[in-house]
CSV table of C-alpha atoms and ligand atoms in Angstrom, one decimal:
chain,number,residue,atom,x,y,z
A,1,MET,CA,-17.0,-13.2,-6.8
A,2,THR,CA,-16.6,-9.8,-8.4
A,3,THR,CA,-13.7,-8.6,-10.4
A,4,ASP,CA,-11.6,-5.5,-9.9
A,5,THR,CA,-13.3,-3.2,-12.5
A,6,THR,CA,-13.3,-0.3,-10.1
A,7,TYR,CA,-9.7,-0.5,-8.6
A,8,LEU,CA,-8.0,2.8,-9.4
A,9,LEU,CA,-4.5,1.6,-10.2
A,10,GLY,CA,-5.0,-1.5,-12.3
A,11,HIS,CA,-2.6,-4.4,-12.5
A,12,ASP,CA,-0.7,-4.2,-15.8
A,13,PRO,CA,3.0,-5.4,-15.8
A,14,ALA,CA,4.3,-1.9,-15.2
A,15,GLU,CA,2.0,-1.5,-12.2
A,16,LEU,CA,3.1,-4.9,-10.7
A,17,ALA,CA,6.7,-3.8,-11.2
A,18,ARG,CA,5.9,-0.5,-9.4
A,19,LEU,CA,4.3,-2.4,-6.5
A,20,GLU,CA,7.4,-4.6,-6.2
A,21,HIS,CA,9.7,-1.5,-6.2
A,22,GLN,CA,7.5,0.3,-3.7
A,23,ALA,CA,7.5,-2.8,-1.5
A,24,GLN,CA,11.3,-2.8,-1.4
A,25,ILE,CA,11.2,0.8,-0.1
A,26,LEU,CA,8.5,0.0,2.4
A,27,ALA,CA,10.0,-3.2,3.7
A,28,PRO,CA,11.8,-1.8,6.8
A,29,ALA,CA,8.8,0.2,7.9
A,30,THR,CA,6.5,-2.7,7.3
A,31,THR,CA,8.6,-5.2,9.3
A,32,THR,CA,8.8,-2.6,12.1
A,33,VAL,CA,5.0,-2.2,12.2
A,34,LEU,CA,4.4,-6.0,12.0
A,35,GLN,CA,6.9,-6.7,14.8
A,36,LEU,CA,5.5,-3.9,17.1
A,37,ALA,CA,2.0,-5.2,16.4
A,38,GLY,CA,3.0,-8.6,17.7
A,39,ILE,CA,3.3,-10.8,14.7
A,40,VAL,CA,5.4,-13.8,16.0
A,41,PRO,CA,6.3,-17.3,15.0
A,42,GLY,CA,3.5,-19.8,14.7
A,43,MET,CA,0.8,-17.3,13.9
A,44,ARG,CA,-1.9,-17.9,11.2
A,45,VAL,CA,-2.3,-14.6,9.4
A,46,LEU,CA,-4.6,-13.1,6.8
A,47,ASP,CA,-3.2,-10.5,4.5
A,48,LEU,CA,-5.9,-8.2,3.0
A,49,GLY,CA,-5.4,-6.9,-0.5
A,50,THR,CA,-2.1,-8.8,-0.8
A,51,GLY,CA,-1.4,-7.6,-4.4
A,52,ALA,CA,1.9,-9.0,-5.6
A,53,GLY,CA,2.3,-10.7,-2.2
A,54,ASP,CA,5.0,-8.5,-0.6
A,55,VAL,CA,3.4,-8.1,2.8
A,56,ALA,CA,2.5,-11.8,2.9
A,57,PHE,CA,6.2,-12.7,2.2
A,58,GLN,CA,7.3,-10.4,5.1
A,59,VAL,CA,4.7,-12.0,7.4
A,60,ALA,CA,5.8,-15.5,6.3
A,61,GLU,CA,9.3,-14.6,7.5
A,62,LEU,CA,8.0,-13.5,10.9
A,63,VAL,CA,5.7,-16.4,11.5
A,64,GLY,CA,8.2,-19.0,10.3
A,65,PRO,CA,7.5,-22.5,9.1
A,66,THR,CA,5.1,-23.2,12.0
A,67,GLY,CA,2.9,-20.3,11.0
A,68,SER,CA,1.0,-19.5,7.7
A,69,VAL,CA,-0.3,-16.6,5.7
A,70,VAL,CA,-3.3,-16.4,3.4
A,71,GLY,CA,-3.3,-13.4,1.0
A,72,VAL,CA,-6.6,-12.2,-0.4
A,73,ASP,CA,-7.0,-10.1,-3.5
A,74,GLN,CA,-9.5,-9.5,-6.2
A,75,SER,CA,-6.9,-9.3,-9.0
A,76,VAL,CA,-6.1,-12.4,-11.0
A,77,GLN,CA,-3.0,-10.8,-12.5
A,78,ALA,CA,-1.6,-9.8,-9.2
A,79,LEU,CA,-2.3,-13.2,-7.6
A,80,ALA,CA,-0.7,-15.0,-10.5
A,81,PHE,CA,2.5,-12.9,-10.0
A,82,ALA,CA,2.3,-13.4,-6.2
A,83,ALA,CA,2.0,-17.2,-6.7
A,84,HIS,CA,5.0,-17.2,-9.1
A,85,ARG,CA,7.1,-15.3,-6.6
A,86,THR,CA,6.0,-17.6,-3.7
A,87,GLU,CA,7.3,-20.6,-5.8
A,88,GLN,CA,10.5,-18.7,-6.6
A,89,ARG,CA,11.1,-18.2,-2.9
A,90,GLY,CA,10.3,-21.8,-2.0
A,91,LEU,CA,7.7,-20.7,0.5
A,92,THR,CA,5.2,-23.4,1.5
A,93,ASN,CA,3.4,-21.5,4.2
A,94,VAL,CA,1.9,-18.8,1.9
A,95,SER,CA,-1.3,-19.3,-0.1
A,96,PHE,CA,-3.7,-17.0,-1.9
A,97,LEU,CA,-7.4,-16.5,-2.3
A,98,HIS,CA,-9.0,-14.7,-5.2
A,99,ASP,CA,-12.0,-12.7,-4.1
A,100,ASP,CA,-13.4,-9.3,-3.2
A,101,LEU,CA,-12.8,-8.3,0.4
A,102,ARG,CA,-16.2,-6.7,0.5
A,103,THR,CA,-18.1,-9.9,-0.2
A,104,VAL,CA,-15.7,-12.9,0.3
A,105,PRO,CA,-17.4,-15.6,2.4
A,106,ILE,CA,-14.3,-16.4,4.3
A,107,THR,CA,-14.5,-18.4,7.5
A,108,GLY,CA,-12.0,-19.9,10.0
A,109,GLN,CA,-10.0,-18.5,12.8
A,110,PHE,CA,-6.8,-16.4,12.6
A,111,ASP,CA,-4.3,-15.1,15.0
A,112,ALA,CA,-3.9,-11.9,13.0
A,113,VAL,CA,-5.3,-9.8,10.1
A,114,VAL,CA,-2.9,-7.5,8.4
A,115,GLY,CA,-3.1,-5.3,5.3
A,116,ARG,CA,-1.1,-2.5,3.6
A,117,LEU,CA,-2.4,0.1,1.2
A,118,VAL,CA,-5.7,-1.5,0.7
A,119,LEU,CA,-8.3,0.1,3.1
A,120,LEU,CA,-7.9,3.3,1.0
A,121,TYR,CA,-9.7,1.6,-2.0
A,122,LEU,CA,-12.6,0.4,0.0
A,123,PRO,CA,-15.7,2.6,0.2
A,124,ASP,CA,-16.5,1.4,3.7
A,125,PRO,CA,-13.1,0.3,5.2
A,126,HIS,CA,-14.5,0.0,8.7
A,127,ASP,CA,-17.2,-2.4,7.6
A,128,VAL,CA,-14.7,-4.7,5.9
A,129,LEU,CA,-12.3,-4.5,8.8
A,130,ARG,CA,-15.0,-5.3,11.3
A,131,ARG,CA,-15.9,-8.5,9.4
A,132,PHE,CA,-12.3,-9.6,9.2
A,133,ALA,CA,-11.6,-8.7,12.8
A,134,GLY,CA,-14.4,-11.1,13.7
A,135,LEU,CA,-12.2,-13.9,12.4
A,136,VAL,CA,-9.4,-13.1,14.8
A,137,ARG,CA,-9.2,-15.0,18.1
A,138,LYS,CA,-9.5,-13.1,21.3
A,139,GLY,CA,-6.1,-11.5,22.1
A,140,GLY,CA,-5.1,-11.7,18.4
A,141,VAL,CA,-3.9,-8.8,16.3
A,142,VAL,CA,-5.3,-6.5,13.6
A,143,ALA,CA,-2.5,-4.4,12.0
A,144,MET,CA,-3.2,-2.1,9.1
A,145,MET,CA,-0.9,0.3,7.2
A,146,GLU,CA,-1.8,3.2,4.9
A,147,TYR,CA,-0.1,6.3,3.5
A,148,GLU,CA,-0.2,9.8,4.7
A,149,MET,CA,0.6,11.0,1.1
A,150,ALA,CA,0.7,14.7,1.9
A,151,ALA,CA,4.0,14.1,3.8
A,152,ALA,CA,5.8,13.3,0.6
A,153,GLY,CA,7.8,15.9,-1.2
A,154,ALA,CA,11.2,17.6,-1.2
A,155,LEU,CA,13.1,19.3,1.7
A,156,PRO,CA,13.1,22.2,1.0
A,157,PRO,CA,10.2,22.1,-1.4
A,158,THR,CA,10.8,22.8,-5.1
A,159,ALA,CA,8.2,23.9,-7.8
A,160,LEU,CA,8.4,20.4,-9.4
A,161,SER,CA,8.1,18.5,-6.1
A,162,GLU,CA,5.0,20.5,-5.2
A,163,GLN,CA,3.6,19.9,-8.6
A,164,VAL,CA,4.1,16.1,-8.4
A,165,GLY,CA,2.8,16.0,-4.9
A,166,PHE,CA,-0.3,17.9,-6.0
A,167,TRP,CA,-0.8,15.5,-9.0
A,168,VAL,CA,-0.7,12.5,-6.6
A,169,THR,CA,-2.9,13.7,-3.8
A,170,GLU,CA,-5.4,15.4,-6.1
A,171,SER,CA,-5.8,12.2,-8.2
A,172,PHE,CA,-6.8,10.3,-5.2
A,173,ARG,CA,-9.0,13.1,-3.8
A,174,ARG,CA,-10.9,13.5,-7.1
A,175,SER,CA,-11.4,9.8,-7.3
A,176,GLY,CA,-13.1,9.9,-3.9
A,177,LEU,CA,-10.2,8.3,-2.0
A,178,ASP,CA,-8.5,9.9,1.0
A,179,PRO,CA,-4.8,10.5,0.4
A,180,SER,CA,-4.3,11.0,4.2
A,181,LEU,CA,-6.1,7.8,5.3
A,182,GLY,CA,-3.0,6.7,7.2
A,183,ALA,CA,-3.4,9.5,9.7
A,184,ARG,CA,-7.0,8.4,10.3
A,185,LEU,CA,-6.4,4.7,10.7
A,186,ALA,CA,-7.1,4.6,14.4
A,187,GLN,CA,-10.5,6.2,13.7
A,188,VAL,CA,-11.3,3.6,11.0
A,189,MET,CA,-10.3,0.9,13.5
A,190,ARG,CA,-12.5,2.3,16.2
A,191,ARG,CA,-15.4,2.3,13.8
A,192,ALA,CA,-14.6,-1.3,13.1
A,193,GLY,CA,-14.9,-2.1,16.9
A,194,LEU,CA,-11.2,-2.0,17.5
A,195,ASP,CA,-10.6,0.5,20.3
A,196,GLY,CA,-7.3,2.1,21.4
A,197,ALA,CA,-5.2,1.3,18.4
A,198,THR,CA,-1.5,2.3,18.6
A,199,MET,CA,-0.4,4.4,15.6
A,200,LEU,CA,3.0,5.1,14.3
A,201,GLY,CA,4.2,6.9,11.1
A,202,LEU,CA,7.4,5.9,9.4
A,203,GLN,CA,9.0,8.0,6.7
A,204,GLY,CA,11.9,7.2,4.4
A,205,TYR,CA,14.2,9.8,2.8
A,206,CYS,CA,16.7,9.8,0.0
A,207,GLU,CA,19.7,12.0,-0.7
A,208,PRO,CA,20.1,14.2,-3.7
A,209,GLY,CA,21.6,11.9,-6.4
A,210,ASP,CA,19.7,8.8,-5.2
A,211,ARG,CA,17.2,7.9,-7.9
A,212,THR,CA,15.0,5.6,-5.7
A,213,GLY,CA,12.6,8.4,-4.8
A,214,PRO,CA,12.4,10.0,-8.3
A,215,ARG,CA,11.7,6.5,-9.7
A,216,MET,CA,8.9,5.8,-7.2
A,217,ALA,CA,7.3,9.2,-7.8
A,218,ALA,CA,7.5,8.9,-11.6
A,219,GLY,CA,6.1,5.4,-11.4
A,220,THR,CA,3.2,6.5,-9.4
A,221,ILE,CA,2.4,9.3,-11.8
A,222,ARG,CA,2.7,6.8,-14.7
A,223,THR,CA,0.0,4.7,-13.1
A,224,LEU,CA,-2.1,7.7,-12.4
A,225,LEU,CA,-1.9,9.1,-15.9
A,226,PRO,CA,-5.4,8.1,-17.0
A,227,VAL,CA,-6.8,9.6,-13.8
A,228,LEU,CA,-4.9,12.9,-14.3
A,229,GLY,CA,-6.3,13.2,-17.8
A,230,LYS,CA,-9.9,12.1,-16.9
A,231,THR,CA,-10.2,14.5,-13.9
A,232,GLY,CA,-8.6,17.4,-15.7
A,233,ILE,CA,-5.7,17.7,-13.2
A,234,ALA,CA,-2.9,17.6,-15.9
A,235,THR,CA,-2.5,16.9,-19.6
A,236,PRO,CA,0.0,14.3,-20.9
A,237,ALA,CA,2.0,17.2,-22.3
A,238,GLU,CA,2.2,18.8,-18.9
A,239,VAL,CA,3.3,15.6,-17.2
A,240,ASP,CA,5.7,14.5,-20.0
A,241,ILE,CA,6.0,11.1,-18.4
A,242,GLU,CA,9.0,9.8,-20.4
A,243,THR,CA,11.2,12.5,-18.9
A,244,LEU,CA,9.6,12.9,-15.5
A,245,GLU,CA,11.9,10.6,-13.5
A,246,ASP,CA,15.0,12.3,-15.0
A,247,ARG,CA,13.5,15.8,-14.3
A,248,ILE,CA,12.7,14.9,-10.6
A,249,ALA,CA,16.2,13.4,-10.2
A,250,GLN,CA,17.9,16.5,-11.7
A,251,ASP,CA,15.7,18.8,-9.7
A,252,CYS,CA,16.7,17.1,-6.4
A,253,ALA,CA,20.4,17.1,-7.4
A,254,HIS,CA,20.3,20.7,-8.7
A,255,HIS,CA,18.6,22.1,-5.6
A,256,ASP,CA,20.5,19.7,-3.3
A,257,VAL,CA,17.2,18.7,-1.7
A,258,ILE,CA,16.2,15.6,0.2
A,259,PHE,CA,13.4,13.5,-1.3
A,260,LYS,CA,10.8,12.6,1.3
A,261,PHE,CA,8.7,9.4,0.7
A,262,PRO,CA,5.1,9.4,1.8
A,263,THR,CA,4.7,8.4,5.5
A,264,LEU,CA,3.6,4.8,6.0
A,265,VAL,CA,1.3,4.8,9.0
A,266,GLY,CA,0.8,1.6,10.9
A,267,ALA,CA,-2.1,1.1,13.3
A,268,TRP,CA,-2.6,-2.0,15.4
A,269,ALA,CA,-4.9,-3.2,18.1
A,270,ARG,CA,-5.6,-6.4,20.0
A,271,VAL,CA,-9.0,-8.1,19.6
A,272,ALA,CA,-10.9,-7.9,22.9
B,1,SAM,C1,-1.8,-0.6,-3.7
B,1,SAM,S1,-2.1,-2.4,-3.8
B,1,SAM,C2,-1.2,-2.9,-2.3
B,1,SAM,C3,-0.8,-4.3,-2.4
B,1,SAM,C4,0.0,-4.8,-1.2
B,1,SAM,N1,-0.8,-4.8,0.0
B,1,SAM,C5,1.2,-4.0,-0.9
B,1,SAM,O1,1.2,-3.2,0.0
B,1,SAM,O2,2.2,-4.2,-1.7
B,1,SAM,C6,-3.8,-2.6,-3.3
B,1,SAM,C7,-4.3,-4.0,-3.6
B,1,SAM,O3,-5.6,-4.1,-3.0
B,1,SAM,C8,-6.4,-4.9,-3.8
B,1,SAM,N2,-7.8,-4.5,-3.6
B,1,SAM,C9,-8.4,-3.3,-3.7
B,1,SAM,N3,-9.7,-3.4,-3.4
B,1,SAM,C10,-10.0,-4.7,-3.2
B,1,SAM,C11,-11.2,-5.5,-2.9
B,1,SAM,N4,-12.4,-4.9,-2.8
B,1,SAM,N5,-11.1,-6.8,-2.7
B,1,SAM,C12,-9.8,-7.4,-2.8
B,1,SAM,N6,-8.7,-6.8,-3.1
B,1,SAM,C13,-8.8,-5.4,-3.3
B,1,SAM,C14,-6.0,-4.5,-5.2
B,1,SAM,O4,-6.4,-5.5,-6.2
B,1,SAM,C15,-4.5,-4.3,-5.0
B,1,SAM,O5,-3.8,-5.5,-5.4
């Protein structure tokens, strides 16, 4: 087993809290994708890169007590938090496996493999997906979700929203990760041997005065601060992280603009 020394975002308590907040925002889009993909009661499902367990919990609700979910992640901290939350929820059909998706010697048969915001971090996402799709029974489902980050911003755009959007997309780009992977998911699935995936992008919005978006944006930048500095995108003084959420919120309210979340793209296919 390897550990997550190369994972861009880390798993300190602030990042786990950010994941939880992001998961609340993404919950409706995630349920929509999972339902359209065909996750139904009784299924045995694998959740790739489960993190704090949020997708696994949504799947658990859909598969019900006769189904089960196994979440895989390489982070001990994230899985400890996920296990704690599972206990708090009284869920008995969710379990976790600590391992690296690139090398985990997992066996068994599943009705579905799902994953949200994880393929982005894998250098060869199609290879990993091909291996896990091989565990899905014929007629079963593979359903993956990733961001199209470039869709995020303000409507109409403001100087600050453009700046923050650039900081986010450029941090991923300069780290060798594709901020628009969501839009390319069907291609990744095809390279994994899963032809004809259906793709759907779902985007959330918030009104001027609603701090949900500014909080998410500032939380993302907080997590990316070391990357921003290391890659020369922005200095701590330019970011001024302690005031960023307030400044984004004030900017939205002042210009009366709509905050646009990144689009969550779902892609799903049946295993032939
Ligand atoms: C952005 S988080 C998403 C978590 C969760 N899927 C969600 O949507 O809330 C990405 C997760 O993928 C995990 N991850 C990244 N690369 C991995 C790998 N090679 N093996 C296992 N887990 C990995 C990270 O540890 C992290 O918890």
